Short mmCIF file of C-alpha atoms in Angstrom, two decimals:
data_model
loop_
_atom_site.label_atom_id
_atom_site.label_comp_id
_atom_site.label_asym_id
_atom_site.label_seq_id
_atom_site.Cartn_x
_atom_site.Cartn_y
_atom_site.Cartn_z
CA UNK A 1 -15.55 5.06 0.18
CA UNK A 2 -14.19 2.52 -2.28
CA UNK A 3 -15.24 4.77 -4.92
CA UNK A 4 -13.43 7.35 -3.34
CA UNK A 5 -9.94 5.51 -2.82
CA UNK A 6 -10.21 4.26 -6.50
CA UNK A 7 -10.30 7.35 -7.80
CA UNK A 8 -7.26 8.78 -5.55
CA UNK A 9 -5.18 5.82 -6.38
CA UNK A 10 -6.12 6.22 -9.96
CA UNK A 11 -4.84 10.23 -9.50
CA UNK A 12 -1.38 8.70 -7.82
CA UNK A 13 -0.54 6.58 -11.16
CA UNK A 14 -1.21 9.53 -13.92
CA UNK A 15 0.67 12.48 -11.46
CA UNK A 16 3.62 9.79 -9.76
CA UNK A 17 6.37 11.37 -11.90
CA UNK A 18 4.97 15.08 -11.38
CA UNK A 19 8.13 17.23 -9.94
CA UNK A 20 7.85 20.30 -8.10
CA UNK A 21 8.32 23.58 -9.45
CA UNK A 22 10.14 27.12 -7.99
CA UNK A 23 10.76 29.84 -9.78
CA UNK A 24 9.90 27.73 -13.29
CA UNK A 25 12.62 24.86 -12.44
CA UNK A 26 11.97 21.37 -11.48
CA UNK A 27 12.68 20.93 -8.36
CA UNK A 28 13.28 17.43 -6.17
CA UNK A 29 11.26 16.66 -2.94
CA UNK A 30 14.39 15.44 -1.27
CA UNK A 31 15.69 18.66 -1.90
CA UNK A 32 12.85 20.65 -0.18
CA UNK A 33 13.33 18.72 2.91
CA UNK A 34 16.42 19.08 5.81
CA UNK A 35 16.02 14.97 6.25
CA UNK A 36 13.78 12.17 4.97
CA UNK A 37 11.71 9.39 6.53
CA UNK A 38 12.35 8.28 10.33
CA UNK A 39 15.88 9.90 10.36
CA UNK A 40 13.84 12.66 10.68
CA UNK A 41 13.26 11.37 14.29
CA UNK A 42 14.82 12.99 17.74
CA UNK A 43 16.97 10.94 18.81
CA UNK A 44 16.46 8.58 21.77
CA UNK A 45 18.19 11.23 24.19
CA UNK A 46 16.59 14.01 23.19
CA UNK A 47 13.43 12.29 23.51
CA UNK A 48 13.69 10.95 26.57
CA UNK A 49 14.77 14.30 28.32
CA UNK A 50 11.82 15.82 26.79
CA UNK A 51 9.09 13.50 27.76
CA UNK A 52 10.74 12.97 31.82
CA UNK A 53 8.12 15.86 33.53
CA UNK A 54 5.26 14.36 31.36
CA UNK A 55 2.35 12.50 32.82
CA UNK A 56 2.49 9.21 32.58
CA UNK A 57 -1.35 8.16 33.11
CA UNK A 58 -1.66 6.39 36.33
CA UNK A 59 -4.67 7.83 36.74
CA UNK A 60 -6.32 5.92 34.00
CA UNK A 61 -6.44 1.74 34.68
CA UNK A 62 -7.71 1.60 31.04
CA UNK A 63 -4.29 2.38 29.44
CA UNK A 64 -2.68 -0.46 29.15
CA UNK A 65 0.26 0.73 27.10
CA UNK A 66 1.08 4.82 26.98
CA UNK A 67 4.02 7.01 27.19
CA UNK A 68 5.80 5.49 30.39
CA UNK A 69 6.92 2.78 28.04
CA UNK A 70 8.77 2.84 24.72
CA UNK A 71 6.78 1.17 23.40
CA UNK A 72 4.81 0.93 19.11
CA UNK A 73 1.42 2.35 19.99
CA UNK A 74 -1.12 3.61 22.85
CA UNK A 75 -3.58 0.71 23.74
CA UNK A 76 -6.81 1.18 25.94
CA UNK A 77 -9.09 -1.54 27.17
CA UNK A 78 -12.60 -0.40 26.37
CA UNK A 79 -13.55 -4.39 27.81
CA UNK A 80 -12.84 -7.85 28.25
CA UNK A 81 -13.02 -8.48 24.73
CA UNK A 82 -11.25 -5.37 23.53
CA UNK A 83 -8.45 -3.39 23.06
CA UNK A 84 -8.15 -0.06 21.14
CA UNK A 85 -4.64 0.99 19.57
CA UNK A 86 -3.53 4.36 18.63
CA UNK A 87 -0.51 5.76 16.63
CA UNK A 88 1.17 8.48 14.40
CA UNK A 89 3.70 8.87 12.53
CA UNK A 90 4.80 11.33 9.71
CA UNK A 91 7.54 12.78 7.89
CA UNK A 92 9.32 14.43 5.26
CA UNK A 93 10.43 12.91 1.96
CA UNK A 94 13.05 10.68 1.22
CA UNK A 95 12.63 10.01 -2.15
CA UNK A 96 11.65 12.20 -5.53
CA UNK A 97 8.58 10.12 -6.60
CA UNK A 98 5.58 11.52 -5.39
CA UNK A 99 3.42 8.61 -5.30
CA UNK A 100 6.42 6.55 -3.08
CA UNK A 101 6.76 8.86 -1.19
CA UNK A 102 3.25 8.85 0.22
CA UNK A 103 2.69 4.73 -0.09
CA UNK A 104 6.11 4.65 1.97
CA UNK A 105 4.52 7.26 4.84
CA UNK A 106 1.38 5.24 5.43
CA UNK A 107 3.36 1.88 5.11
CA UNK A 108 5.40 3.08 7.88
CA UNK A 109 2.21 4.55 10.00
CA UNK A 110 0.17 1.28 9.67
CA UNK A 111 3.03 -0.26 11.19
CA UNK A 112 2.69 0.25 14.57
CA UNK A 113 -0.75 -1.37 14.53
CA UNK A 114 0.40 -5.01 13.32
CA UNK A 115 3.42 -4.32 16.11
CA UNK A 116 1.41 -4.73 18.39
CA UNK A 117 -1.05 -7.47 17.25
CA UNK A 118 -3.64 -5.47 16.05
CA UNK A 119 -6.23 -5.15 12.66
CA UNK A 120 -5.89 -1.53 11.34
CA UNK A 121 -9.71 -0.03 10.90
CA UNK A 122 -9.24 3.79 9.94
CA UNK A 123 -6.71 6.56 9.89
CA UNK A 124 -6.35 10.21 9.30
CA UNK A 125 -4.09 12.01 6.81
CA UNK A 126 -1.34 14.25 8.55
CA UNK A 127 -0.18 16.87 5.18
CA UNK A 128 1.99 19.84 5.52
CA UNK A 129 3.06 21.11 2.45
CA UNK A 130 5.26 24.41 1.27
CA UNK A 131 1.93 25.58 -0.77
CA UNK A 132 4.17 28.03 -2.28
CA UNK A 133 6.45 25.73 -4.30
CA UNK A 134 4.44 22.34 -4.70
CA UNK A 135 1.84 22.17 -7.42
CA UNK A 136 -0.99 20.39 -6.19
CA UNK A 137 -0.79 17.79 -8.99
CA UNK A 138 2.43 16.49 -6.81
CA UNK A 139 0.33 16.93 -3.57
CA UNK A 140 -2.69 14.55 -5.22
CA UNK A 141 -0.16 12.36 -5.98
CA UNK A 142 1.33 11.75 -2.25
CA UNK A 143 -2.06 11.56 -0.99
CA UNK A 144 -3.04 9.05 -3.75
CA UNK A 145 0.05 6.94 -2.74
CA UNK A 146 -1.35 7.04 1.04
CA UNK A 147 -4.61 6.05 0.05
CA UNK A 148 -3.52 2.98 -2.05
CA UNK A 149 -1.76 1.95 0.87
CA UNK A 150 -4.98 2.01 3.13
CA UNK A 151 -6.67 0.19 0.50
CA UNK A 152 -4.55 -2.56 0.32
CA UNK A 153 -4.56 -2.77 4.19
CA UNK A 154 -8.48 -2.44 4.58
CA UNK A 155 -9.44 0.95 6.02
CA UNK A 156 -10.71 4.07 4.86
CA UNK A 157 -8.86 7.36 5.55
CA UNK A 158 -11.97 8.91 6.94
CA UNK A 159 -10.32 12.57 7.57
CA UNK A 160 -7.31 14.23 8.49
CA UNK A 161 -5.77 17.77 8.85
CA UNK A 162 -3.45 19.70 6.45
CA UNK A 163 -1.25 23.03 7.20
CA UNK A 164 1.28 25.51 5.24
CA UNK A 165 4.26 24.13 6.29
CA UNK A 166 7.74 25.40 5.14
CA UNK A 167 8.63 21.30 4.21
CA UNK A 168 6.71 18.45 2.94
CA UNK A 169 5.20 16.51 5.67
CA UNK A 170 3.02 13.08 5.12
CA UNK A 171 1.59 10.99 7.93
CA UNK A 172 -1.48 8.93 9.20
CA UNK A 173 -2.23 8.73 12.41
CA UNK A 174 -3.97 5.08 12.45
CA UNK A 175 -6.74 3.60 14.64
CA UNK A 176 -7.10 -0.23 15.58
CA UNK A 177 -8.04 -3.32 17.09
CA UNK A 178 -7.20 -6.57 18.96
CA UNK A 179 -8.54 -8.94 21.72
CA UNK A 180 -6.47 -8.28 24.95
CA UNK A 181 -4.60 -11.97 24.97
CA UNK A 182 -3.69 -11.07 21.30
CA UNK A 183 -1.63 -8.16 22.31
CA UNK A 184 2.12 -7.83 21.75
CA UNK A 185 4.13 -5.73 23.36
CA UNK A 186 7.80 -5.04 23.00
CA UNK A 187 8.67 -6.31 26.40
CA UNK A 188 7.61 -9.24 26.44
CA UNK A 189 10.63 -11.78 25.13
CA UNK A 190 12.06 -14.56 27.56
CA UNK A 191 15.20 -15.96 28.08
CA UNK A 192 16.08 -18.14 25.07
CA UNK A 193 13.81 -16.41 22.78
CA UNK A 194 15.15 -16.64 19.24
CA UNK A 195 15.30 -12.94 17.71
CA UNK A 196 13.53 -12.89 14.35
CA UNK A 197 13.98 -9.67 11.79
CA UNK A 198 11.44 -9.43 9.15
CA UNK A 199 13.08 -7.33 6.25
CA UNK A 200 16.14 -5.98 5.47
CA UNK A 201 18.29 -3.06 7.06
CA UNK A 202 19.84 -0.30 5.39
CA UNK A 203 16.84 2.09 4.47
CA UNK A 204 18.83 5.08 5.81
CA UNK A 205 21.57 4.60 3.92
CA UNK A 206 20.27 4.25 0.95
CA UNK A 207 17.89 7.32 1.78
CA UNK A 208 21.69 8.85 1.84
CA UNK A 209 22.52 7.72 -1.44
CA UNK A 210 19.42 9.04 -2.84
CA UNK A 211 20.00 12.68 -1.61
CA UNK A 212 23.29 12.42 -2.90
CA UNK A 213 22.53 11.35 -6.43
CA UNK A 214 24.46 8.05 -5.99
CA UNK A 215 21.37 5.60 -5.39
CA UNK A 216 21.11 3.85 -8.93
CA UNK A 217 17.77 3.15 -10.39
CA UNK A 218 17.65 -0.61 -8.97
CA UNK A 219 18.85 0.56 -5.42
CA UNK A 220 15.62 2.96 -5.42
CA UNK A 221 13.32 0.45 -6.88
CA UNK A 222 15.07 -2.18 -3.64
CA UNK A 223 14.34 0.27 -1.25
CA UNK A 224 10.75 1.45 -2.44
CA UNK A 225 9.79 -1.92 -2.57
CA UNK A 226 10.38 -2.92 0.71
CA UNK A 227 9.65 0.00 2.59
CA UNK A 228 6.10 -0.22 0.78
CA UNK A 229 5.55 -3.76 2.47
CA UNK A 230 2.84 -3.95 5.18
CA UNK A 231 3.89 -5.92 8.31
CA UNK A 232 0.38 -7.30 8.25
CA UNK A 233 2.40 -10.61 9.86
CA UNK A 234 2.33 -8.82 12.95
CA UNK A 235 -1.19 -9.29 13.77
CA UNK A 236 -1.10 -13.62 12.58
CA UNK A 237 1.86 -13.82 14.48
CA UNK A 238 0.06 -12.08 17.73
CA UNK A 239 -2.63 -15.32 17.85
CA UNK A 240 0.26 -17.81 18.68
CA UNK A 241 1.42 -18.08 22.12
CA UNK A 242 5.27 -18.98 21.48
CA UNK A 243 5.51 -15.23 19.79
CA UNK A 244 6.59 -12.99 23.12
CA UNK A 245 7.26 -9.89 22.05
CA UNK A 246 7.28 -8.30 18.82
CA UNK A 247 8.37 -4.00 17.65
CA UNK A 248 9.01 -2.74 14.53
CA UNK A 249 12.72 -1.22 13.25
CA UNK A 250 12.28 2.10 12.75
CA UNK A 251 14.83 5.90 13.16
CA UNK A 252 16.74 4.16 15.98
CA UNK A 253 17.80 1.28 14.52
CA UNK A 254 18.29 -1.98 15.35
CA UNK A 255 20.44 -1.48 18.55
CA UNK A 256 18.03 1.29 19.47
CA UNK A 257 14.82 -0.89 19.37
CA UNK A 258 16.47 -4.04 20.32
CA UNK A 259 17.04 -2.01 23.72
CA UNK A 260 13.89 -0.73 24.29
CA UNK A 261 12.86 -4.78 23.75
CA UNK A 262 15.88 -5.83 25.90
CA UNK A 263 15.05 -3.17 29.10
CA UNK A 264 11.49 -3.89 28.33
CA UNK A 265 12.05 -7.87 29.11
CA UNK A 266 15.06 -7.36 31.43
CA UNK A 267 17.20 -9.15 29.47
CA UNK A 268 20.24 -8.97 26.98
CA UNK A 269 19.98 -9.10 23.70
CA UNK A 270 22.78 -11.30 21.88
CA UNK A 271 22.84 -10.00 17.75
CA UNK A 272 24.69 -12.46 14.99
CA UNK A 273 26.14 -9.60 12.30
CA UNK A 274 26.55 -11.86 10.11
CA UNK A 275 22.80 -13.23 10.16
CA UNK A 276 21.10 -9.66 9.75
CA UNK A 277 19.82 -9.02 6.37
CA UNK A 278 20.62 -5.95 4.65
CA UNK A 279 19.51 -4.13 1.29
CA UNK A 280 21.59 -5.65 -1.20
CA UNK A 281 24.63 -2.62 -1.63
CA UNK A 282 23.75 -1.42 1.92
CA UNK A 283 27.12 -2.56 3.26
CA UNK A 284 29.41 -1.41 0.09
CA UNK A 285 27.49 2.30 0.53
CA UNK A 286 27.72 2.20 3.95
CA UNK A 287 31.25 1.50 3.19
CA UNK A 288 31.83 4.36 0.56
CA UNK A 289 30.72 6.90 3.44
CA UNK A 290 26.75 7.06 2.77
CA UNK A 291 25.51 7.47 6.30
CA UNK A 292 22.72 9.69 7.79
CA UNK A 293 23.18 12.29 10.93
CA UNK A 294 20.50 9.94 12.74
CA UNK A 295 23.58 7.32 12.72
CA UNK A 296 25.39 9.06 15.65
CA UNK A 297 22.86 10.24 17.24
CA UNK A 298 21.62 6.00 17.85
CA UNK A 299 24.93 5.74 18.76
CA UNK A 300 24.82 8.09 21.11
CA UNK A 301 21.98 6.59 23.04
CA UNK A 302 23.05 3.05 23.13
CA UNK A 303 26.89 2.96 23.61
CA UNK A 304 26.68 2.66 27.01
CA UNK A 305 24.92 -0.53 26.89
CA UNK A 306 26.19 -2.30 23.68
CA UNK A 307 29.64 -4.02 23.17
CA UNK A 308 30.56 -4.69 20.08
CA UNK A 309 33.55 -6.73 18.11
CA UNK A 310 36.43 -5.41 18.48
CA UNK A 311 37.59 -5.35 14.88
CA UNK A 312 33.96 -3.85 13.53
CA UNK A 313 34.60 -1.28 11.07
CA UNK A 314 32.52 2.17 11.71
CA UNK A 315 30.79 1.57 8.65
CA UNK A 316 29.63 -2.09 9.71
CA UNK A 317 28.47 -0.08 13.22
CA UNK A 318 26.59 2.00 10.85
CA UNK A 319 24.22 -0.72 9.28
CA UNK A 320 23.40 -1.05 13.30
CA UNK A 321 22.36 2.17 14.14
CA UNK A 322 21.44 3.12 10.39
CA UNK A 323 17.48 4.61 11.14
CA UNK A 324 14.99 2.69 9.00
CA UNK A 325 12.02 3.52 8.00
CA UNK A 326 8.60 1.41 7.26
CA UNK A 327 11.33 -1.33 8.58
CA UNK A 328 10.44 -4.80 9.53
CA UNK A 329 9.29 -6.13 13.08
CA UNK A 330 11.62 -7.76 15.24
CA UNK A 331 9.83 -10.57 16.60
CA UNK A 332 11.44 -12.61 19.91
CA UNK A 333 9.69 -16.67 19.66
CA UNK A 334 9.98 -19.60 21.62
CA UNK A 335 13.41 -21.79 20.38
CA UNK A 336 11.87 -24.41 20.15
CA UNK A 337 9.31 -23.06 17.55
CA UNK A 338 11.48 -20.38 15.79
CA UNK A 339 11.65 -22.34 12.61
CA UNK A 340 8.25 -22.84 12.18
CA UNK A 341 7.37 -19.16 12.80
CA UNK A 342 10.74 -18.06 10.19
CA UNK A 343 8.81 -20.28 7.93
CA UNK A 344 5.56 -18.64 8.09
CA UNK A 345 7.18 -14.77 8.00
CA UNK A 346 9.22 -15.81 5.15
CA UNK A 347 6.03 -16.33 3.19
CA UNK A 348 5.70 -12.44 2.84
CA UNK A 349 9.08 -11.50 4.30
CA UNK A 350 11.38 -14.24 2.03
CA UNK A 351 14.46 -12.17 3.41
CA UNK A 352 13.22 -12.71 6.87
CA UNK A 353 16.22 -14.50 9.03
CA UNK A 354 17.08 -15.01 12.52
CA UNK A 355 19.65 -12.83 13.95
CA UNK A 356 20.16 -13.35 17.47
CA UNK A 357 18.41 -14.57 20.80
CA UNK A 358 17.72 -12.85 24.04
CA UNK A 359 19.88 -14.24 27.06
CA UNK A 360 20.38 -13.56 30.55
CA UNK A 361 21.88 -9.77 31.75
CA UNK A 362 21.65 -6.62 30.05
CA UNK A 363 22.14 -4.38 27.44
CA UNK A 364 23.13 -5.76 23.90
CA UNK A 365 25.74 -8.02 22.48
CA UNK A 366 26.95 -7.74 18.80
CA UNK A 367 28.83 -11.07 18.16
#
């Protein structure tokens, strides 16, 4: 299997710069695509209203964690000893490079594992590609990118499923592990929990920039390199017991998953501005009107329980809502031992900060 992945990786470096071609023109992989990354997402009211007649899975004590909640991943209790946790995630591309494109995709599926405290053991490719306009040499090259990305974190992709799909579509769905009192849910903060982001926001708007053709060659390289971070952290930080509750910052945002932690806890979350760390030109695009549709739709979902300054701009309101993808975990810790744990994130995360705390009430606060 090592073999294998060498070999695929090796394939991702000579066909990275490969670009598509229709009708003898070069064509972009942004441009074959109606959105990119998790802005691709429904939004939170749309989803909800979708899932409200599904089963929930009473029926089945084993499920610890499953679509009543909204929460990173499924988890099932095969014993005393073990959990398993399930997730998927895919989507189209938001940037040119083939190779990126596919390292960010499994980045971003792995994810949901470490949310939740758990070690990563397998995963499965999800591929739909327009056969008719990608050469396969670009198609090697996003599932090369995947498969370096597995390699770094450990596990084999040991299958998957591909269709003829009118866009370009690249996913995992990812398998893994953890002992029940290691498991972290998004629920789980306390009152006086310091609030603890991991990487910077602003992946959607510079995924807007990109599309436009206003991203310069450092903002891509910025992005790329941080949405091709693992949040292996997750699963070191699950072993200590001052770390409550930890989710990842993904196409809602971070007033959409800070409310999914805050109902989860049944508590308000309290967010600094000033604190949260963004992509370095995130707030001067944001500014110059790069946005993404997913903006308003977050918006949408969390007004009613988010006040905000009353002199924010719209565009500071849109590094809030902006929909991030492969984004970093928020993490809610004891006070009394948040700068020890900032201190061991900001090991692999150095732009790691803390940007709020969770307090009595409900909703969110933007101070």
């Amino acid at each position: 299997m090592l073999q294998v992945r060498d070999r695929l990786c090796d394939a991702a470096a000579k066909c990275a710069t490969v670009t598509c071609k229709r009708k003898g023109n070069a064509v972009k992989l942004t441009e074959l695509a109606h959105g990119g990354g998790c802005g691709c997402k429904l939004g939170p009211a749309v989803l909800r209203d979708l899932l409200a007649d599904q089963p929930v899975g009473q029926m089945f004590p084993q499920l610890l964690v499953g679509n009543a909640e909204s929460d990173d991943a499924a988890v099932w209790r095969i014993d005393d000893r073990t959990c398993v946790i399930a997730t998927t995630d895919f989507f189209m591309p938001m940037v040119d490079d083939a190779r990126d494109f596919g390292r960010i995709a499994a980045t971003n599926a792995i994810s949901d594992i470490y949310a939740m405290g758990g070690n990563p053991i397998m995963a499965l490719a999800i591929l739909g590609m327009p056969i008719n306009v990608m050469d396969a040499a670009t198609i090697r090259a996003i599932l090369g990118g995947g498969a370096e990305i597995c390699a770094d974190a450990g596990i084999p992709i040991a299958g998957g499923h591909s269709i003829d799909a009118p866009e370009p579509i690249y996913g995992l769905a990812v398998i893994g592990i953890c002992a029940p009192e290691d498991l972290r849910r998004n629920g789980g903060a306390q009152s006086g929990d310091k609030l603890i982001l991991t990487k910077p926001v602003g992946v959607g708007i510079y995924s807007n920039a990109i599309k436009k053709g206003t991203a310069t060659a450092e903002d891509i390289a910025e992005m790329v390199a941080t949405c091709t971070t693992l949040n292996r952290i997750g699963q070191d930080l699950s072993t200590r017991p001052e770390v409550h509750a930890i989710t990842d910052v993904t196409g809602f945002g971070i007033l959409g998953h800070g409310l999914e932690m805050s109902r989860g806890a049944g508590l308000a979350l309290r967010v600094d501005r000033a604190a949260l760390p963004l992509l370095d030109r995130a707030a001067e695009l944001a500014a110059s009107g790069h946005r993404t549709g997913a903006s308003d739709r977050n918006w949408d979902a969390v007004e009613a329980d988010t006040r905000l300054p009353e002199n924010m701009t719209p565009a500071e309101r849109d590094l809030l809502t902006d929909p991030q993808t492969s984004g970093g975990l928020l993490v809610a810790v004891a006070p009394d031992k948040a700068d020890d744990v900032l201190a061991q994130i900001r090991a692999a995360h150095p732009r790691a900060a803390i940007i709020g705390e969770a307090v009595p009430g409900t909703g969110i606060e933007v101070v």
